Coordinates of N, CA and C in Angstrom, one line a residue:
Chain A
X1 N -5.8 -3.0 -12.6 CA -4.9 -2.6 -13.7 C -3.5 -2.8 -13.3
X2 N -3.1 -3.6 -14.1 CA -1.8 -4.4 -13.8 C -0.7 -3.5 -14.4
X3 N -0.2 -2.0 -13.9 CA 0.7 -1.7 -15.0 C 2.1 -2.2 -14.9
X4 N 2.8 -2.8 -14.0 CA 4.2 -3.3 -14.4 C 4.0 -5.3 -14.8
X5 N 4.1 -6.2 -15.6 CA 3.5 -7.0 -16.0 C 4.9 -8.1 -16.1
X6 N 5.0 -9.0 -15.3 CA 6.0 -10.2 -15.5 C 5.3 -11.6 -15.9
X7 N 5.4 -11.5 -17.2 CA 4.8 -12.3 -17.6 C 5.2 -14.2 -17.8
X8 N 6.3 -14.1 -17.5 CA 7.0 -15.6 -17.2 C 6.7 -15.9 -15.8
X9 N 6.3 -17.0 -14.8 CA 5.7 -16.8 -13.3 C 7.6 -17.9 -13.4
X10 N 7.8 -18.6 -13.8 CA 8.7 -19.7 -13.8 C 9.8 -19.6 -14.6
X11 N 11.1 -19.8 -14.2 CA 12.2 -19.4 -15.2 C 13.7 -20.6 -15.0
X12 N 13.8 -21.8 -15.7 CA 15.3 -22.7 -15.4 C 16.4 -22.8 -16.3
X13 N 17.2 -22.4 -15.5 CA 18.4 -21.9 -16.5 C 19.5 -22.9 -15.5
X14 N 20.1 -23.7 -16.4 CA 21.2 -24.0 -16.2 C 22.7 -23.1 -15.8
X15 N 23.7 -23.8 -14.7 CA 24.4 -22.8 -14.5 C 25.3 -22.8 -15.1
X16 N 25.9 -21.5 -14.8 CA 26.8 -20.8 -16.0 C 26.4 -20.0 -17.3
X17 N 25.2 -20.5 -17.3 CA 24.4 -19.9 -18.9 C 23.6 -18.3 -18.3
X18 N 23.3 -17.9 -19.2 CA 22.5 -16.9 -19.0 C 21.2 -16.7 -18.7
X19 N 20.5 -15.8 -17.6 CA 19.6 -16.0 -17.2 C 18.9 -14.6 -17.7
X20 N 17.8 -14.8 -18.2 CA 17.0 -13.4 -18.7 C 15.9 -13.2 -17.9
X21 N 15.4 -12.3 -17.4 CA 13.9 -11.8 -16.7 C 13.4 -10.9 -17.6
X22 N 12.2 -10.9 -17.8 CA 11.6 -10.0 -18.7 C 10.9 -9.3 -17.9
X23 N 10.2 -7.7 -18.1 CA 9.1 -7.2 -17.7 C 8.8 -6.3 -18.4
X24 N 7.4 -5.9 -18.7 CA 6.6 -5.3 -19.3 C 5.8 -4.4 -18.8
X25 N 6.0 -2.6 -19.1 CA 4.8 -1.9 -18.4 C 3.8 -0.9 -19.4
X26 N 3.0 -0.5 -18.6 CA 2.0 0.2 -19.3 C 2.4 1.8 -19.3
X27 N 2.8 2.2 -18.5 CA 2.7 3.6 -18.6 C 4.1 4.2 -18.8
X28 N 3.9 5.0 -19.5 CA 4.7 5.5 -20.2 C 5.8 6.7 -19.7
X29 N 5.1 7.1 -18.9 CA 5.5 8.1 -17.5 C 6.7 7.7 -16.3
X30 N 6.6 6.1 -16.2 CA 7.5 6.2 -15.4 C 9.1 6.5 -15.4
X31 N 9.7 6.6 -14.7 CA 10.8 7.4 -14.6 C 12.1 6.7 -13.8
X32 N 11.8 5.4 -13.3 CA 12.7 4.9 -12.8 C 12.5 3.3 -13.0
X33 N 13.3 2.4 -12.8 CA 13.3 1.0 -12.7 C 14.1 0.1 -11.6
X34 N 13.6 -1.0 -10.6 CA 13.9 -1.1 -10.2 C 14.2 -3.2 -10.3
X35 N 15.3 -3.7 -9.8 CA 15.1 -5.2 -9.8 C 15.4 -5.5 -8.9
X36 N 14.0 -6.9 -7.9 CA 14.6 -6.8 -6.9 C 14.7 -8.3 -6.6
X37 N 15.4 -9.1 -5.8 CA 15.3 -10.8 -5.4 C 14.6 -10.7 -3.9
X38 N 14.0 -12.3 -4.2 CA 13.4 -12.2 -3.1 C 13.5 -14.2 -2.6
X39 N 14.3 -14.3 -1.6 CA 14.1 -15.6 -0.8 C 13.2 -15.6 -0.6
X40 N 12.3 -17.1 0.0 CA 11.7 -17.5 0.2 C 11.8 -17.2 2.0
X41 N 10.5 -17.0 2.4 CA 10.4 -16.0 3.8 C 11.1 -15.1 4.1
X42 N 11.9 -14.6 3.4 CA 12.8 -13.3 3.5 C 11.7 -11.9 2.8
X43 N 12.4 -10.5 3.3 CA 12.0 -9.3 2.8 C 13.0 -9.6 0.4
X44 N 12.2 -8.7 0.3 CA 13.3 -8.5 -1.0 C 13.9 -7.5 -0.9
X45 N 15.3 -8.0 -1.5 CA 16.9 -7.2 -1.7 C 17.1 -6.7 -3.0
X46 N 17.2 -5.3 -2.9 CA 17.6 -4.4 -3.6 C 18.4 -5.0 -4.8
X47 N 18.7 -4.9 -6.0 CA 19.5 -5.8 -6.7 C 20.2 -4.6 -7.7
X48 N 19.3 -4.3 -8.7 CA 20.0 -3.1 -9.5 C 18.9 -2.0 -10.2
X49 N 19.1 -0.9 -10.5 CA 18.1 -0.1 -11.2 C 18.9 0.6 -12.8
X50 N 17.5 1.1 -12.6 CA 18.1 1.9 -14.5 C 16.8 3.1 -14.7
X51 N 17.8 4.4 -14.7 CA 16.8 5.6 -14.9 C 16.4 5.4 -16.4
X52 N 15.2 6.6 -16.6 CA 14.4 5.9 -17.4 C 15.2 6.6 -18.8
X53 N 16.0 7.7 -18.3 CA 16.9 8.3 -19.6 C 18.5 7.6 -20.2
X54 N 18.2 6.3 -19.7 CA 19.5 5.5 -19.9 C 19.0 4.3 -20.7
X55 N 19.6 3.1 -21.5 CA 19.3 2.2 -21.6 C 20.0 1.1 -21.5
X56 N 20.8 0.9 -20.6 CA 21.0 0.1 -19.8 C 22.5 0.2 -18.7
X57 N 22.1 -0.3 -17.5 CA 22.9 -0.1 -16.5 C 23.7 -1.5 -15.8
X58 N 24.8 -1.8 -16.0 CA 25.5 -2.9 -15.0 C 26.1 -2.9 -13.9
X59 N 26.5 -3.9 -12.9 CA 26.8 -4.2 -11.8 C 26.9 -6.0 -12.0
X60 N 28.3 -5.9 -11.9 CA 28.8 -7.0 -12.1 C 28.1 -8.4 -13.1
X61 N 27.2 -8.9 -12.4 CA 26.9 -10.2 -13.2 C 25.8 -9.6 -13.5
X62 N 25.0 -9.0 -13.2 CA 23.9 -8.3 -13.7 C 23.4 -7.0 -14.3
X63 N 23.0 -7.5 -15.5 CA 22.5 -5.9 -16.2 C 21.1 -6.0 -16.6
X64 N 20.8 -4.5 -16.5 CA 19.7 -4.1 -16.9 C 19.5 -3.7 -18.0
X65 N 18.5 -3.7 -18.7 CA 18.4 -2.8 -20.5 C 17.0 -2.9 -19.8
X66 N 16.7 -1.5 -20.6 CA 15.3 -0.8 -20.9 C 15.4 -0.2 -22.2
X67 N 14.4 -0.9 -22.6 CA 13.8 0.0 -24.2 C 12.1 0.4 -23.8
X68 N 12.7 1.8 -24.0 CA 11.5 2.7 -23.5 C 10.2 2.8 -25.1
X69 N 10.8 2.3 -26.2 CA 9.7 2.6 -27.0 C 8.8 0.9 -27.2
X70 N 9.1 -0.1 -26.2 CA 8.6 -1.0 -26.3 C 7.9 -1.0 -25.0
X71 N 8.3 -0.3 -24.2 CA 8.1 -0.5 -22.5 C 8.1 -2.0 -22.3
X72 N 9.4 -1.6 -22.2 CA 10.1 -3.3 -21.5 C 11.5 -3.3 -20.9
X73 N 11.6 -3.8 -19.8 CA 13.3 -4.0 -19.3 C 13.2 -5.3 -19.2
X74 N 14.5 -5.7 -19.3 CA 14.6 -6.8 -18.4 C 16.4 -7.3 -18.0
X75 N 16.3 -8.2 -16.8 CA 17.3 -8.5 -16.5 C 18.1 -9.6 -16.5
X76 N 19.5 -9.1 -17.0 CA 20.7 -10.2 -17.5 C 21.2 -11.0 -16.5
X77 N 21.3 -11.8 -16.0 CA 22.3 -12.7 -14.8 C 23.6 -13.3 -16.0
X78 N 24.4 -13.1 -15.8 CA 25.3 -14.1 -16.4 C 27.2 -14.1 -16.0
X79 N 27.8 -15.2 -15.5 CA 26.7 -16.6 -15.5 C 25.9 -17.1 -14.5
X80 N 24.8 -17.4 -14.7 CA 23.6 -18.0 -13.6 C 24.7 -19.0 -12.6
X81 N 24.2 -18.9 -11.4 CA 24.5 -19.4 -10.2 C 23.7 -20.2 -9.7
X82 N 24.2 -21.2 -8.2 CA 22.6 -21.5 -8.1 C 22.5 -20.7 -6.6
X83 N 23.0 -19.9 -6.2 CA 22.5 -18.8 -5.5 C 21.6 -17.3 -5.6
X84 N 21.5 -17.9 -7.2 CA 21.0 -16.9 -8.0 C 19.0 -17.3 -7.9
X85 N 19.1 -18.5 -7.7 CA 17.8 -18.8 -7.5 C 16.7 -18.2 -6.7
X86 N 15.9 -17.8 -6.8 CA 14.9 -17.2 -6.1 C 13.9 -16.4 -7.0
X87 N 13.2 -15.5 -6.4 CA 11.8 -15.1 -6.9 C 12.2 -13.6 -7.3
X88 N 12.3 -13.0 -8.9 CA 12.6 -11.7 -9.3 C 11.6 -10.8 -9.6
X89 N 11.1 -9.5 -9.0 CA 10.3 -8.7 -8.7 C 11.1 -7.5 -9.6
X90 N 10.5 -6.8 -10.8 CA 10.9 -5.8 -11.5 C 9.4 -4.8 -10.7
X91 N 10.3 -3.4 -10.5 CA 9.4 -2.3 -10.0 C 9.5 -1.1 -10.6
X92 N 8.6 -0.4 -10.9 CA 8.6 1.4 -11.6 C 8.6 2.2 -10.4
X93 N 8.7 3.5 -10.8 CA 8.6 4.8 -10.2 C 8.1 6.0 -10.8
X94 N 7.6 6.5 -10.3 CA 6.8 7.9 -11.0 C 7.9 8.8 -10.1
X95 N 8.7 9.8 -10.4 CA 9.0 10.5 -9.6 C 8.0 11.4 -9.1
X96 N 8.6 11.9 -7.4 CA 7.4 12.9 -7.2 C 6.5 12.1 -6.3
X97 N 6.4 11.0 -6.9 CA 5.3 9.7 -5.8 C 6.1 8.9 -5.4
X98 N 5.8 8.2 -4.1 CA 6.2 7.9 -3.2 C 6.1 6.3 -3.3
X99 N 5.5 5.7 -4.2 CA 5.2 4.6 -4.2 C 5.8 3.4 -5.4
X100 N 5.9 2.6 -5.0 CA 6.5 1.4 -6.2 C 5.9 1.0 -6.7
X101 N 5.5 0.4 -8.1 CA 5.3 -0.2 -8.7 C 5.5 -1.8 -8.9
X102 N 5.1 -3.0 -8.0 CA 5.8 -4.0 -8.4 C 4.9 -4.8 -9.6
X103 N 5.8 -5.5 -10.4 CA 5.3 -7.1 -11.1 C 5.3 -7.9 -10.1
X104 N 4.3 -8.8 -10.5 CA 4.2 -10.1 -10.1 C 5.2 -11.2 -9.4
X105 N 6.6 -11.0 -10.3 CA 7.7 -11.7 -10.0 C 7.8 -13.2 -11.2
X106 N 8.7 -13.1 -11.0 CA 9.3 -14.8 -11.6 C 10.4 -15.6 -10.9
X107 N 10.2 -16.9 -10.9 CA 10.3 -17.8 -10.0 C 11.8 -18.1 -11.0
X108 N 13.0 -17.8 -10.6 CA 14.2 -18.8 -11.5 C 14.7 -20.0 -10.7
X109 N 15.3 -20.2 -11.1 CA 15.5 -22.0 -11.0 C 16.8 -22.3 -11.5
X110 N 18.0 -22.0 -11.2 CA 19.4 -22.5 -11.8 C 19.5 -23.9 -11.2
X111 N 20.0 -24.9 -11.8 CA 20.1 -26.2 -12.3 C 21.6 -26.8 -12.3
X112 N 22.0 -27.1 -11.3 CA 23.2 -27.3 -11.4 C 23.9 -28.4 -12.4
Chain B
X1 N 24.9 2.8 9.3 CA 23.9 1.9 8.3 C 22.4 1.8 8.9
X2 N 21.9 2.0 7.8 CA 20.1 1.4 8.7 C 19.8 0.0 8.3
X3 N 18.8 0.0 9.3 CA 18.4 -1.4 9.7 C 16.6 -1.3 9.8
X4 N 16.4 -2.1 9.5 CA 14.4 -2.3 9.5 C 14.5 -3.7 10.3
X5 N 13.4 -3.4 11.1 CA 13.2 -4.8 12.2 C 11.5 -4.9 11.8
X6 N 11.2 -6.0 11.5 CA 10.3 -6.5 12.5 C 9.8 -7.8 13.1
X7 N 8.4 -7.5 13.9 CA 7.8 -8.6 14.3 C 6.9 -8.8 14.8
X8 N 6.2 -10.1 14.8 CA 7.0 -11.3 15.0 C 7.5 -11.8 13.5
X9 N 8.3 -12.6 13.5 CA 8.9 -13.0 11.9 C 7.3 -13.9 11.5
X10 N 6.7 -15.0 12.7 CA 5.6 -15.8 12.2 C 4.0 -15.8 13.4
X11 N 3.6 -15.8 12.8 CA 2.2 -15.6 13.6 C 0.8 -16.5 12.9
X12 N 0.2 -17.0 14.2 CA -1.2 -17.8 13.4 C -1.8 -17.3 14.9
X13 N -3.2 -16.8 14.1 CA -4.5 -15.8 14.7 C -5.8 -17.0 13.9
X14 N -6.4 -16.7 15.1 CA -7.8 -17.4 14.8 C -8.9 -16.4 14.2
X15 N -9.8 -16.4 13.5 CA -10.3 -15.4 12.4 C -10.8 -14.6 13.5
X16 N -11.4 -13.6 12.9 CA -12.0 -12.5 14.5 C -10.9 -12.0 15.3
X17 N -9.7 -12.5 15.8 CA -8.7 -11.7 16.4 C -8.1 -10.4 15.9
X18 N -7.5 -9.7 17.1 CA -7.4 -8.5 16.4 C -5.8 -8.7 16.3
X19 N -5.0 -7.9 15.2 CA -3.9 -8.1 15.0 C -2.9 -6.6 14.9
X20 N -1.4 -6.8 15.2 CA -0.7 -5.5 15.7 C 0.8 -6.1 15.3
X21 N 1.1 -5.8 13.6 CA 2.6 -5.6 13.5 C 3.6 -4.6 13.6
X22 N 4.6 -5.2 14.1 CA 5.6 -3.6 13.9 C 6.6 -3.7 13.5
X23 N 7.1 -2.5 12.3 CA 8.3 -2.1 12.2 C 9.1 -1.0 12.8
X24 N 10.1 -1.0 12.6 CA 10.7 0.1 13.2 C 12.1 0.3 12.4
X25 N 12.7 1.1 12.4 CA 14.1 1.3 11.2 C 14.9 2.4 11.9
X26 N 16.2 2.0 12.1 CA 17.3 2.6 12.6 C 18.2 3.3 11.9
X27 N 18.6 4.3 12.3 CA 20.0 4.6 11.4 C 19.2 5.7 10.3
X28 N 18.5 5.9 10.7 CA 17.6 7.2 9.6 C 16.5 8.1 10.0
X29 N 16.8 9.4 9.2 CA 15.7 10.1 10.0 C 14.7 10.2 8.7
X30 N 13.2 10.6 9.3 CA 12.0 10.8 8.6 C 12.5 9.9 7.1
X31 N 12.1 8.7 7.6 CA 12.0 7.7 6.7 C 10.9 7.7 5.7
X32 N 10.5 7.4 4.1 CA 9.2 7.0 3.9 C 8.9 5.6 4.3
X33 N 7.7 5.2 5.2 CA 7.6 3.6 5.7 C 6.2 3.6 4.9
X34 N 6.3 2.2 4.3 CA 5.6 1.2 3.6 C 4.9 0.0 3.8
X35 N 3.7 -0.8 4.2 CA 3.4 -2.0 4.0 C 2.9 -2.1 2.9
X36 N 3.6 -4.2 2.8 CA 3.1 -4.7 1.9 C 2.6 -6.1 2.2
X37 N 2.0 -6.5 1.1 CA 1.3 -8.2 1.3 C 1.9 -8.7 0.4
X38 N 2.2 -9.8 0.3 CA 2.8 -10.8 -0.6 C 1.6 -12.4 0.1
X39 N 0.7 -12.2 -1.3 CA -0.2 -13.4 -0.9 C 0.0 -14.6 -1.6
X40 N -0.6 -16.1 -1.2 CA 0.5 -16.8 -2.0 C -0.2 -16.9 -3.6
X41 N 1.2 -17.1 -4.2 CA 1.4 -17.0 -5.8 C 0.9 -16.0 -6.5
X42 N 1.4 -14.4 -5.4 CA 0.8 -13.0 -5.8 C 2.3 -12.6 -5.6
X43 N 2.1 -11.5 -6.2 CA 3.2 -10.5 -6.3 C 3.3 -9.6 -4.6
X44 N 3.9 -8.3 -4.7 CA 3.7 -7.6 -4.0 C 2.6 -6.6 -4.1
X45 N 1.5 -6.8 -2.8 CA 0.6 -5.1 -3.1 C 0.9 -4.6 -1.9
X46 N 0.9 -3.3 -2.1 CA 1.1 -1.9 -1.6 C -0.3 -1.6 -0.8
X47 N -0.3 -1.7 1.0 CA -1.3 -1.8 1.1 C -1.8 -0.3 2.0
X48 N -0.2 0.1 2.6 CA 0.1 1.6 3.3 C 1.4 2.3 3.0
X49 N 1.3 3.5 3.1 CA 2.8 4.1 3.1 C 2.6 5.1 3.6
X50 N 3.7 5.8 4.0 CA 3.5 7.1 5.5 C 4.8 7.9 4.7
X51 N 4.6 9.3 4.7 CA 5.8 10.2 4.1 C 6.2 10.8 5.5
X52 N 5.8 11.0 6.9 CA 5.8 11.2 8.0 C 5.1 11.2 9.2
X53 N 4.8 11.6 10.7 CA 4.4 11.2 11.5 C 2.7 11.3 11.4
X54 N 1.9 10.1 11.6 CA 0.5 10.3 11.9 C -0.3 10.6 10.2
X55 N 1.0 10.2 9.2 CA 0.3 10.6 7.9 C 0.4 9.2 6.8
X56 N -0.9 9.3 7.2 CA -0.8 7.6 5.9 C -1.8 7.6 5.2
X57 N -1.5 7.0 3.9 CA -1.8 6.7 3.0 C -2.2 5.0 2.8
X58 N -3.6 4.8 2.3 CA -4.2 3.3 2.2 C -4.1 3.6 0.8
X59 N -3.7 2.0 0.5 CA -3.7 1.8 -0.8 C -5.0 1.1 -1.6
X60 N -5.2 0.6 -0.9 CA -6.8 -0.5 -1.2 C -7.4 -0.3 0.1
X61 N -9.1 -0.1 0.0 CA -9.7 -0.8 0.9 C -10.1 -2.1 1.8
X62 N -9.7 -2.3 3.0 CA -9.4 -3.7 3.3 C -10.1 -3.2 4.9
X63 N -9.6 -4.4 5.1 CA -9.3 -4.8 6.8 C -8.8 -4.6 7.8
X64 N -7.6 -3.8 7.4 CA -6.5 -3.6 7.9 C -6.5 -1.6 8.2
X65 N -5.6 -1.3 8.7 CA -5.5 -0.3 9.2 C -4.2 0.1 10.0
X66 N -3.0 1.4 9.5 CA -2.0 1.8 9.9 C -1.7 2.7 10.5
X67 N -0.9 3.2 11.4 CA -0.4 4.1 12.2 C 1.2 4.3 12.3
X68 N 1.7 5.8 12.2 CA 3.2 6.5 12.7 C 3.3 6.8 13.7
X69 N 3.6 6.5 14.5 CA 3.3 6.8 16.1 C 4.8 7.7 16.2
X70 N 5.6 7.0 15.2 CA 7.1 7.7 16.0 C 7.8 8.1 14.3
X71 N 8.6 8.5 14.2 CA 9.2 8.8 13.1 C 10.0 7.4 12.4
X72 N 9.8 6.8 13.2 CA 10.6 5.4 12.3 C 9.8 4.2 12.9
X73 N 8.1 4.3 13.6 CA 7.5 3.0 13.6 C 6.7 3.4 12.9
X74 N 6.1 2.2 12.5 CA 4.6 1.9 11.6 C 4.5 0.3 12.0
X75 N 3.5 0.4 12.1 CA 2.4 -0.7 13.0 C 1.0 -1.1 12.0
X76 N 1.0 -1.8 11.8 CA -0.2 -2.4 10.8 C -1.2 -3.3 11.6
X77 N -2.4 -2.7 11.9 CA -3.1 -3.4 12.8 C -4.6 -3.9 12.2
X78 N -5.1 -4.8 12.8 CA -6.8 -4.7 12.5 C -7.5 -5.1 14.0
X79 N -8.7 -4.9 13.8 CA -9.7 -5.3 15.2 C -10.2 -7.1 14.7
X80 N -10.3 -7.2 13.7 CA -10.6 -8.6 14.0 C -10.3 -9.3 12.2
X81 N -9.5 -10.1 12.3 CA -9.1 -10.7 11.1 C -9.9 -11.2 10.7
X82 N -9.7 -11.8 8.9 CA -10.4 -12.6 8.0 C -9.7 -13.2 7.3
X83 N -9.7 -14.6 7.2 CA -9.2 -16.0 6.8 C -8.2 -14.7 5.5
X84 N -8.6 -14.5 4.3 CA -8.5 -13.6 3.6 C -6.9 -12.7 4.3
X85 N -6.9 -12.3 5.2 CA -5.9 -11.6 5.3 C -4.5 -12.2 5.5
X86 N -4.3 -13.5 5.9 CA -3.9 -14.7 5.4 C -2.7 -14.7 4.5
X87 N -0.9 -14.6 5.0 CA 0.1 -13.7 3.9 C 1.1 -13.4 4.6
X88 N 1.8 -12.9 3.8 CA 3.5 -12.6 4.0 C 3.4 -11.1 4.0
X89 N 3.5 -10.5 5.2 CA 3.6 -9.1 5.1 C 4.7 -8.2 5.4
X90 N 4.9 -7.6 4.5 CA 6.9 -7.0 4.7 C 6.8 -5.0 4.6
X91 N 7.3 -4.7 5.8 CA 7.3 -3.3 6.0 C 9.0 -3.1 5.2
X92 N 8.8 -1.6 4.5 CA 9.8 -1.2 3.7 C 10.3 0.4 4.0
X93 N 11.2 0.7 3.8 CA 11.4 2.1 4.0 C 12.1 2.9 2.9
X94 N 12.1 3.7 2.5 CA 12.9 4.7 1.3 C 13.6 5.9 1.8
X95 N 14.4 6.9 1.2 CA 14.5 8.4 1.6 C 14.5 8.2 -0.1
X96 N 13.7 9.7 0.2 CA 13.1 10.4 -0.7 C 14.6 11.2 -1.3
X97 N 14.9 10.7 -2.7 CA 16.1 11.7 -3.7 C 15.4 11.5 -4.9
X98 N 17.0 12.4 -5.6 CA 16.0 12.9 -7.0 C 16.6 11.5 -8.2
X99 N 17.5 10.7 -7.2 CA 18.1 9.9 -8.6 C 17.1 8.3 -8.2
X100 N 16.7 8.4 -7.5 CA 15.3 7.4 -7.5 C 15.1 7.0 -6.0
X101 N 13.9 5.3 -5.7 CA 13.6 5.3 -4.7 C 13.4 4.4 -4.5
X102 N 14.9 4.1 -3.8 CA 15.2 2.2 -3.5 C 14.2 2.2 -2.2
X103 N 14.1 0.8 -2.5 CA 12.9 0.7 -0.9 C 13.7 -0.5 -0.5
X104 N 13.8 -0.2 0.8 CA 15.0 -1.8 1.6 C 13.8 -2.7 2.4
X105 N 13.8 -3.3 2.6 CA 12.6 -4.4 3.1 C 12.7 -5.0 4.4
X106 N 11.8 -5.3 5.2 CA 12.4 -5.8 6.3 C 11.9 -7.5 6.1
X107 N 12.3 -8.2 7.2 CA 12.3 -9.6 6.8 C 11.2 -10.3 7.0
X108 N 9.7 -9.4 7.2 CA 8.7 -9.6 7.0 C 8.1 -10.7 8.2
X109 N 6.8 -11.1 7.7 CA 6.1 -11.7 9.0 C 5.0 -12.1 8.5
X110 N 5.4 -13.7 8.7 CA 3.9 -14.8 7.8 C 2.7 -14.5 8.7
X111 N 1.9 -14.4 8.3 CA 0.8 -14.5 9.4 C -0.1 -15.2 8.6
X112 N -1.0 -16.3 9.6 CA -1.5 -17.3 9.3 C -2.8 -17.3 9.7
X113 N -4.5 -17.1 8.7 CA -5.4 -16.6 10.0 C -6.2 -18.4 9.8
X114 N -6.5 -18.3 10.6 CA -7.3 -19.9 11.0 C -8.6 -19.9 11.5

């Protein structure tokens, strides 16, 4: 049972333009969001979050939006870089539990 | 600042060998520690996590098998591998607050079973 769902595997955005990541979850409970990057042979790096009583949180080139009655976030890059390139992992939280939630990930691709 | 280590960063094991990774994390006390697999063209799964010493949690049934020996190691081990276990495996750590639960990653360790 797949509950956090990234449904794009591949994403190329030219740079300077805007880059969107989508994710999709099932339960309705959770309580936190997390977005994270991940190099290729590297651990993944923390990137930005969004509690689940807000709808949307920034840090610099990157924002988050959550709409909790669609159960969906997703995240803003802009403008895309091509350092921005790599593998994006959106994750939930249940407070109280100890564990993450990850999607699948999506693969971006800025194009210089 | 804390810091997560592990290793080896890369490893190739012939099937049936038995296998022994480790992390370790500095700069923090009573850490929550985490493994995960990242298999290829898979996401991350959750395959242990430890809220303190000698106390873990399996996430799936497998192969594999974890231990806290110290307040900031966890060691992911098996007695004898399967082609299958075959992946990118990255130990994570958290402290537990109430405004959420960043997990920082360490730089993981390909392991390659043959």
């Amino acid at each position: 049972d797949q509950q956090v769902k990234q449904n794009s595997p591949s994403l190329s955005v030219q740079e300077g333009r805007i880059s969107i990541l989508n994710c999709d979850y099932t339960n309705s409970m959770f309580d936190y969001f997390l977005w994270y990057k991940k190099y290729p042979a590297e651990g993944p790096t923390f990137l930005i979050s969004i509690s689940s009583i807000k709808d949307k949180n920034e840090d610099g080139r990157f924002t988050v939006f959550l709409n909790k009655s669609a159960k969906h976030l997703s995240l803003h890059i802009v403008p895309s870089q091509p350092g921005d390139s790599a593998v994006y992992f959106c994750a939930a939280l249940l407070f109280g539990n100890e564990k993450l939630t990850f999607g699948t990930g999506t693969r971006l691709t800025i194009i210089p | 600042s804390q810091t997560i280590h592990q290793w080896p960063a890369t490893l190739v094991q012939p099937v049936g060998s038995p296998l022994s990774l480790e992390c370790t994390v500095e700069g923090t006390s009573n850490p929550n520690l985490y493994w995960y697999r990242q298999a290829a063209g898979r996401g991350l799964q959750l395959l242990f996590y430890s809220v303190g010493i000698g106390q873990i949690s399996s996430e799936v049934p497998q192969n594999l098998s974890a231990s806290r020996p110290q307040d900031r190691q966890f060691i992911l081990s098996s007695k004898k591998l399967l082609l299958s276990d075959s992946g990118f495996y990255l130990c994570a750590w958290s402290v537990r607050r109430l405004s959420g639960n960043e997990q920082f990653f360490g730089p993981g360790t390909r392991l390659t079973v043959l």
